Tab-separated table of C-alpha atoms in Angstrom:
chain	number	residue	atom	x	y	z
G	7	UNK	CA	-97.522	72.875	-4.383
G	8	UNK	CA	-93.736	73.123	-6.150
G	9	UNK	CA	-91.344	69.965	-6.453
G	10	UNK	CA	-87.624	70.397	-5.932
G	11	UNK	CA	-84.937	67.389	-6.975
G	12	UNK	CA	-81.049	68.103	-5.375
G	13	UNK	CA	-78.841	65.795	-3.940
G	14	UNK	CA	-77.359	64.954	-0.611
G	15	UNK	CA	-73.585	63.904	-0.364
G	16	UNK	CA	-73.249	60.899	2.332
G	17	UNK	CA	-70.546	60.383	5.098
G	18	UNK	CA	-68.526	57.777	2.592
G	19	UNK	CA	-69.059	60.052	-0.332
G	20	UNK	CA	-71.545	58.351	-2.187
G	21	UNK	CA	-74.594	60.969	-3.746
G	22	UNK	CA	-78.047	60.436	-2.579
G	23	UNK	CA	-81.037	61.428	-5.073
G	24	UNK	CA	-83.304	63.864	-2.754
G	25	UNK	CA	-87.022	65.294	-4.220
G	26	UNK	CA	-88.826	67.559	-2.447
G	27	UNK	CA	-92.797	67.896	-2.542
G	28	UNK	CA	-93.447	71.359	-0.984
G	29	UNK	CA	-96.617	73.368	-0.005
G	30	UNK	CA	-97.289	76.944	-0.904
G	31	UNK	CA	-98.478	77.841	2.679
G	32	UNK	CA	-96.412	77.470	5.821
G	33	UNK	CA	-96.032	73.244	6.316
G	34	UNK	CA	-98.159	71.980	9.360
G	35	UNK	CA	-95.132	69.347	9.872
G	36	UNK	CA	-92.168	67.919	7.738
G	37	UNK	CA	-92.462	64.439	6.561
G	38	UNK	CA	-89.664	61.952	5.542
G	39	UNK	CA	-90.562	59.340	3.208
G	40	UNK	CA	-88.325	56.505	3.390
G	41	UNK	CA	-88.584	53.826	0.852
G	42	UNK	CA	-88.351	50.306	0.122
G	43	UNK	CA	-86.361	47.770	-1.005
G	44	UNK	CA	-85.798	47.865	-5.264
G	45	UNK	CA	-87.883	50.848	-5.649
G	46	UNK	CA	-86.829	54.796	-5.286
G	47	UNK	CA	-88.676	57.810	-3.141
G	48	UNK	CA	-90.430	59.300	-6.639
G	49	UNK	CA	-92.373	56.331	-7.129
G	50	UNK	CA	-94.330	57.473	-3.686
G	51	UNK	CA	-95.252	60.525	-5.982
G	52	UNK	CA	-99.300	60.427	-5.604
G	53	UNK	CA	-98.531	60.205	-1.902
G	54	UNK	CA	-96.124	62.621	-1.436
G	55	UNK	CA	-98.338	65.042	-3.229
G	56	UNK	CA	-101.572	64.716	-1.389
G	57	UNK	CA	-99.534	65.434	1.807
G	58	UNK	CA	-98.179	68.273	0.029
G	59	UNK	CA	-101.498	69.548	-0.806
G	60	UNK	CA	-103.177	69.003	2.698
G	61	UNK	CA	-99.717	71.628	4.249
G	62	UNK	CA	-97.183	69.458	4.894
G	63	UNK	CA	-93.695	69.871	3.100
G	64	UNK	CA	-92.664	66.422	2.198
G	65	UNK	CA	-88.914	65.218	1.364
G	66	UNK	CA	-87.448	61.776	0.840
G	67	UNK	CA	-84.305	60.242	-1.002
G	68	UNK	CA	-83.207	57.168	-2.988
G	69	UNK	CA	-80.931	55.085	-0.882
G	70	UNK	CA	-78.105	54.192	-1.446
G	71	UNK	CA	-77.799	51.403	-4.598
G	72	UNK	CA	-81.342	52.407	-5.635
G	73	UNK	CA	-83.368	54.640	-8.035
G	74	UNK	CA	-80.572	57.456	-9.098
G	75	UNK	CA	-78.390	57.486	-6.347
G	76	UNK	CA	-74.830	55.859	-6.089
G	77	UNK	CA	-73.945	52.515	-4.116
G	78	UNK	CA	-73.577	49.509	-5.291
G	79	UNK	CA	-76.963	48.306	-7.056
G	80	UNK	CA	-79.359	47.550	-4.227
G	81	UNK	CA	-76.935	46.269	-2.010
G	82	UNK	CA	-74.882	46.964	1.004
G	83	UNK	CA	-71.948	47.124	3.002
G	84	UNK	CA	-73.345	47.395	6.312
G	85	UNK	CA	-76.816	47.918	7.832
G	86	UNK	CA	-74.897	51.045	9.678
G	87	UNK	CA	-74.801	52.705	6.041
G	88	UNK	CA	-78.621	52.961	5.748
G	89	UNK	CA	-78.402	54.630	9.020
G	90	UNK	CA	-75.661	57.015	8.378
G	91	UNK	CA	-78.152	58.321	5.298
G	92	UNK	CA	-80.907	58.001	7.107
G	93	UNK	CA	-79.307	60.049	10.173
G	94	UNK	CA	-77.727	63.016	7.896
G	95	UNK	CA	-80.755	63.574	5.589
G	96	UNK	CA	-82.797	64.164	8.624
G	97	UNK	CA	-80.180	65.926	10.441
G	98	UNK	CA	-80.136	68.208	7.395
G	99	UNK	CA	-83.548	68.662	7.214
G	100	UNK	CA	-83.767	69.643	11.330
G	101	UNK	CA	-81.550	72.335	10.182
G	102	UNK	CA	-83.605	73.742	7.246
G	103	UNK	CA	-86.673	73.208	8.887
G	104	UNK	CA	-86.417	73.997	12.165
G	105	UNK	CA	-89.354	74.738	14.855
G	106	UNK	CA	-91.545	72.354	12.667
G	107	UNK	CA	-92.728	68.513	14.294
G	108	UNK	CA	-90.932	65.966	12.041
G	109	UNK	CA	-92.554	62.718	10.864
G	110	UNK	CA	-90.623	59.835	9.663
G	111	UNK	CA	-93.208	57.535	7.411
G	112	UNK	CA	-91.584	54.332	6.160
G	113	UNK	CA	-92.200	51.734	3.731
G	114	UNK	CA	-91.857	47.968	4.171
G	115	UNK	CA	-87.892	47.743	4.960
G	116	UNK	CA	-87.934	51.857	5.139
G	117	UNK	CA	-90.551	51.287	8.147
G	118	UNK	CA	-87.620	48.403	9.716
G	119	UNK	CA	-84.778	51.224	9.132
G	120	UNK	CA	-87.194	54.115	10.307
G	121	UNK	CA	-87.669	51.781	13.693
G	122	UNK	CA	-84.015	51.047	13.732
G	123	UNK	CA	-83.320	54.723	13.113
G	124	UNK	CA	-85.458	55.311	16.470
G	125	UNK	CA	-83.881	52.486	18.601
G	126	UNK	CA	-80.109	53.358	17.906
G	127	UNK	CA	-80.759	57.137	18.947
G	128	UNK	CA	-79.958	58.224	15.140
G	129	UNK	CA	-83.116	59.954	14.357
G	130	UNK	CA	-85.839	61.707	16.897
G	131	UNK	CA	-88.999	62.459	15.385
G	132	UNK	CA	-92.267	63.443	17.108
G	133	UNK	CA	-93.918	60.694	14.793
G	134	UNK	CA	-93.823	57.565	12.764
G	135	UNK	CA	-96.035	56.504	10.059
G	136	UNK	CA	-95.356	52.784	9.010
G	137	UNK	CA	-96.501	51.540	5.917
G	138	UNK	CA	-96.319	47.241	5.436
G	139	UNK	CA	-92.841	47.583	7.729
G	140	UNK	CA	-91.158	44.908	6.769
G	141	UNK	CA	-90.245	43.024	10.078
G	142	UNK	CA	-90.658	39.432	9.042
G	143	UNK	CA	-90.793	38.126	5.274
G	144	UNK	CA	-94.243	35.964	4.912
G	145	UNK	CA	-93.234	32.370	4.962
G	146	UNK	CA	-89.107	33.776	6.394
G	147	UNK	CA	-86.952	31.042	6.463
G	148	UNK	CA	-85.998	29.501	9.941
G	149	UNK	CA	-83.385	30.607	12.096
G	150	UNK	CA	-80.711	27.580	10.601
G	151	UNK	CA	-81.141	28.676	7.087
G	152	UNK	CA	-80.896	32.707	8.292
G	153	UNK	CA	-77.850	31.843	9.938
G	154	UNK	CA	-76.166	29.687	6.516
G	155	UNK	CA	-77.283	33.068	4.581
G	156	UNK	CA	-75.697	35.483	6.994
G	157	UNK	CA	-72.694	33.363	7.206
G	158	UNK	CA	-72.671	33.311	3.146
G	159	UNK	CA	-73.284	36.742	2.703
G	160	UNK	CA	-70.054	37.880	4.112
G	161	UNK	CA	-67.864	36.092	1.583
G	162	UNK	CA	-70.462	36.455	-1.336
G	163	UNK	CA	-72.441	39.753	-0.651
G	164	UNK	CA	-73.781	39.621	-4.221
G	165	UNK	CA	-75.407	35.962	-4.141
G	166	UNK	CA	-78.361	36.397	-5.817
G	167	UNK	CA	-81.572	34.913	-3.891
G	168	UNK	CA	-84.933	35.521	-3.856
G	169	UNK	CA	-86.789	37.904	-6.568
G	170	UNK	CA	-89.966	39.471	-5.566
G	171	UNK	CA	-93.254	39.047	-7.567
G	172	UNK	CA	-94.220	42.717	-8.923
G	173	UNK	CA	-98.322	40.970	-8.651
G	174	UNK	CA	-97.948	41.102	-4.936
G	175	UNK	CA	-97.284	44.531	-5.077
G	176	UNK	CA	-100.321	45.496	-5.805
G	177	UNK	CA	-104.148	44.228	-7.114
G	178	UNK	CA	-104.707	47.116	-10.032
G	179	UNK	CA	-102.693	45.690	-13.096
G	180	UNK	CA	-101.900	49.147	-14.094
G	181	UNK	CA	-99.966	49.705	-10.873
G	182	UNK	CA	-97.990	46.260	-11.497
G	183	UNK	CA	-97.504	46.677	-14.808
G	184	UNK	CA	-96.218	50.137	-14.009
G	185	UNK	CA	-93.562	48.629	-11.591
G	186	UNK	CA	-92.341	46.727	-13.926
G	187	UNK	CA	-91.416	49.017	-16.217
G	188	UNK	CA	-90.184	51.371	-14.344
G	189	UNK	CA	-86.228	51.610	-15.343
G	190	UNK	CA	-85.362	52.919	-11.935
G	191	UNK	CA	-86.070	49.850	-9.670
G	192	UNK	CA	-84.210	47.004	-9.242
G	193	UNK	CA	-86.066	43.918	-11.034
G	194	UNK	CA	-83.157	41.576	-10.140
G	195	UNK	CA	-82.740	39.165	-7.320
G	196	UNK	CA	-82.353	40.396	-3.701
G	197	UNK	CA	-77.953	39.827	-3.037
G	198	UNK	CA	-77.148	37.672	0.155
G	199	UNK	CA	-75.409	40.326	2.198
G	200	UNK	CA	-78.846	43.285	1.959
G	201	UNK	CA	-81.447	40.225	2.077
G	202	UNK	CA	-79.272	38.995	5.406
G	203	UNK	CA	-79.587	42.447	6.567
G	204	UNK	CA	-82.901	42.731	6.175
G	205	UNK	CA	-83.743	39.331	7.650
G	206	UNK	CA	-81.774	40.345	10.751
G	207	UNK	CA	-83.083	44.041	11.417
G	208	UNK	CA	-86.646	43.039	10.887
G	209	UNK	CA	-86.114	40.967	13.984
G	210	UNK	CA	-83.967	43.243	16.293
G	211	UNK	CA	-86.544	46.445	15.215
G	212	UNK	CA	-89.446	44.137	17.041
G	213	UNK	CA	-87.541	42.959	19.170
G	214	UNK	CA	-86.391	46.033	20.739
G	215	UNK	CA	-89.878	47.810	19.726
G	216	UNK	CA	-90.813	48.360	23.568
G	217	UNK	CA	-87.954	50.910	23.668
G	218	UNK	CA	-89.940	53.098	21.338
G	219	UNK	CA	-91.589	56.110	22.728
G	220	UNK	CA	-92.507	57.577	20.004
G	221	UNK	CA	-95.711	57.978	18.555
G	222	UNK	CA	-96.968	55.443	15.594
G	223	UNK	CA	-99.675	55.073	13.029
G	224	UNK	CA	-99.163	51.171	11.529
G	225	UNK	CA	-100.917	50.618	8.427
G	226	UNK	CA	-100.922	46.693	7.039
G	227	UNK	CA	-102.773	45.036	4.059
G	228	UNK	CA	-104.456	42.163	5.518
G	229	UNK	CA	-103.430	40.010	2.523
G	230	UNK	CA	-99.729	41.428	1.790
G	231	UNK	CA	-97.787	38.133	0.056
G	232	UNK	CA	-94.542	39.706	1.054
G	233	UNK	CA	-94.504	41.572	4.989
G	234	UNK	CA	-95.660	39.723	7.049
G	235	UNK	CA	-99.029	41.478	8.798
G	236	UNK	CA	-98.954	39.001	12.047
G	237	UNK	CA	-95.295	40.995	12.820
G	238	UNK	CA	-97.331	44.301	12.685
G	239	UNK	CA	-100.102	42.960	14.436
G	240	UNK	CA	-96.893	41.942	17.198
G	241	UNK	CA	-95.192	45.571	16.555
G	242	UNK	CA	-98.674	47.005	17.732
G	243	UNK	CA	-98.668	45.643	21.043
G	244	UNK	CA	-95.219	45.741	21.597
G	245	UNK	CA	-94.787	49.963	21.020
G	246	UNK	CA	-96.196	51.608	24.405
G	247	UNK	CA	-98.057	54.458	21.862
G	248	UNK	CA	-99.178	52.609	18.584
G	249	UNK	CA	-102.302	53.078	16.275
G	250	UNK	CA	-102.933	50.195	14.128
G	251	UNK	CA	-105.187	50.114	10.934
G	252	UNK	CA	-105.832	47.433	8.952
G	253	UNK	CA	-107.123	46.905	4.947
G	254	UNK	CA	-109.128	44.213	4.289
G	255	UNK	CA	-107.519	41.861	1.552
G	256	UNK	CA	-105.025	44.629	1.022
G	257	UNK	CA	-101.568	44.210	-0.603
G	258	UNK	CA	-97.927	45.333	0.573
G	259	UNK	CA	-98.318	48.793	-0.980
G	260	UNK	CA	-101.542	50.141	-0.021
G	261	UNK	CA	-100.865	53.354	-1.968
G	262	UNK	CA	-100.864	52.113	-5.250
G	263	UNK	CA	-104.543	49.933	-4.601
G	264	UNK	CA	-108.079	50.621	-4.431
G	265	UNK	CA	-106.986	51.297	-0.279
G	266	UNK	CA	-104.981	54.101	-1.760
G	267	UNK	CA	-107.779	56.938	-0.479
G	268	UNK	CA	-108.672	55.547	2.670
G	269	UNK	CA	-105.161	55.111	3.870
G	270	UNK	CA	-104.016	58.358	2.527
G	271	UNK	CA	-107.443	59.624	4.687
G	272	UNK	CA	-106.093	57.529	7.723
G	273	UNK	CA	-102.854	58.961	7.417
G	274	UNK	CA	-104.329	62.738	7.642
G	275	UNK	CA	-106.649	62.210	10.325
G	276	UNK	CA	-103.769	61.023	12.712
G	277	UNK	CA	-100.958	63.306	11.608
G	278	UNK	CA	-104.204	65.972	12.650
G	279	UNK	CA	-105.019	64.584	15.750
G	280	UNK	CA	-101.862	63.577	17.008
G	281	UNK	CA	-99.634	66.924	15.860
G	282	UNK	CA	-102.422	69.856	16.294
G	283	UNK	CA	-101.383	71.730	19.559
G	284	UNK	CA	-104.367	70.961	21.496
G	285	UNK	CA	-103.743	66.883	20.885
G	286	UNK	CA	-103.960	64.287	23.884
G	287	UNK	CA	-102.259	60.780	23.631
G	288	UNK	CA	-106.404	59.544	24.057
G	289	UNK	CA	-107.491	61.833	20.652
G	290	UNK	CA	-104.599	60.546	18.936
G	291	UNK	CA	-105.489	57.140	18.912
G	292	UNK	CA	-109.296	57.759	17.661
């Protein structure tokens, strides 16, 4: 396996981070991690390498505002920015790679942008993987106080609200303790206009999730303080081709827990069954 680090040049100018985790044989598939909010692509390291090492070439970015890319600091302008990224780096990416299926695995609001990526005809790939998608915040405030934050975020975008609690990360201490000092995520509170955002395209992604043809493996903690698993549990039956699995006490980022090898295990068995050539719709939902 080699590693590669560049950078990707967006439609507004701003320079997106990109790492590349890359197997020595020819890749069964390409895979786009997409991350989540505060943190950056490289902290998806141990994950990005035991794809790498089972023949798939792996590539992801920071977006915009996070890790070592430009933007304002883990904020927005628009939710149509996130897209723009997401749409050129895997344009680029068809280019570089093509004749090979493309998978698009997302993490907590990278699964919601990944979904939204789908719905607004941005991005086409033979799969998704969706990791805690963040389509509804446990305990989200009701519509009213949604609509008093949208309307608040457009005059002050930087508002600070909510921070998030690195211990429901994770259950290993290590792991938490980890996250919190790591100098490239945002520890600060989540800014009106991106937690708006968020609030909002959690909601249209399920709503509009029956338009999704594509293929999906949904993976959910079972205890995750932060996405809410009852949304995934929705998102399942909603998506006309969905695989769900489910971790028993599990936290929002199942691949830095004790879950870490049986959803990394998970994750290879359906990318097998569902991309080898000989794969029916039935196998890939075993």
């Amino acid at each position: 396996m080699r590693h590669a680090s560049d950078h990707l040049i967006a439609l507004d100018g701003v320079r997106l981070a990109t790492r590349a985790w890359l197997p020595r044989a020819d890749p069964l598939a390409t895979i786009v991690l997409v991350h989540g909010f505060g943190e950056h692509v490289a902290r998806h390291e141990r994950l990005a390498t035991d794809l790498a090492r089972s023949a798939y070439a792996v590539y992801g970015y920071d977006q915009r505002g996070h890790g070592y890319s430009g933007g304002d600091r883990a904020n927005v302008r628009r939710f149509d920015d996130l897209l723009d990224d997401l749409q050129a780096f895997v344009d680029e990416l068809r280019h570089t790679t093509a004749g090979a299926p493309l998978v698009v695995f997302g993490h907590s609001t990278g699964g919601s942008l990944a979904l939204r990526g789908v719905q607004e005809g941005r991005i086409a790939p033979d799969a998704l993987v969706l990791s805690a998608p963040l389509l509804r915040f446990v305990g989200a405030p009701p519509r009213p106080v949604v609509a008093v934050l949208r309307a608040l975020s457009r005059p002050f975008p930087r508002l600070p609200t909510l921070t998030l609690d690195p211990k429901h990360i994770s259950r290993d201490p290590l792991e938490v303790d980890a996250y919190r000092l790591d100098p490239a995520i945002y520890h600060g509170p989540t800014k009106a206009r991106i937690g708006a955002l968020m609030l909002e395209h959690g909601a249209i992604a399920l709503e509009r999730a029956p338009a999704v043809g594509t293929p999906a493996l949904l993976l959910h903690g079972t205890n995750d303080r932060i996405a809410d698993v009852d949304a995934t549990r929705h998102l399942e039956r909603l998506l006309p081709e969905a695989t769900l699995r489910l971790y028993h006490d599990g936290p929002h980022e199942l691949f830095h827990d004790a879950h870490r090898e049986r959803a990394t295990a998970d994750v290879l068995a359906w990318l097998q069954a569902r991309l080898s050539p000989d794969a029916t719709p039935a196998a890939a939902r075993t």
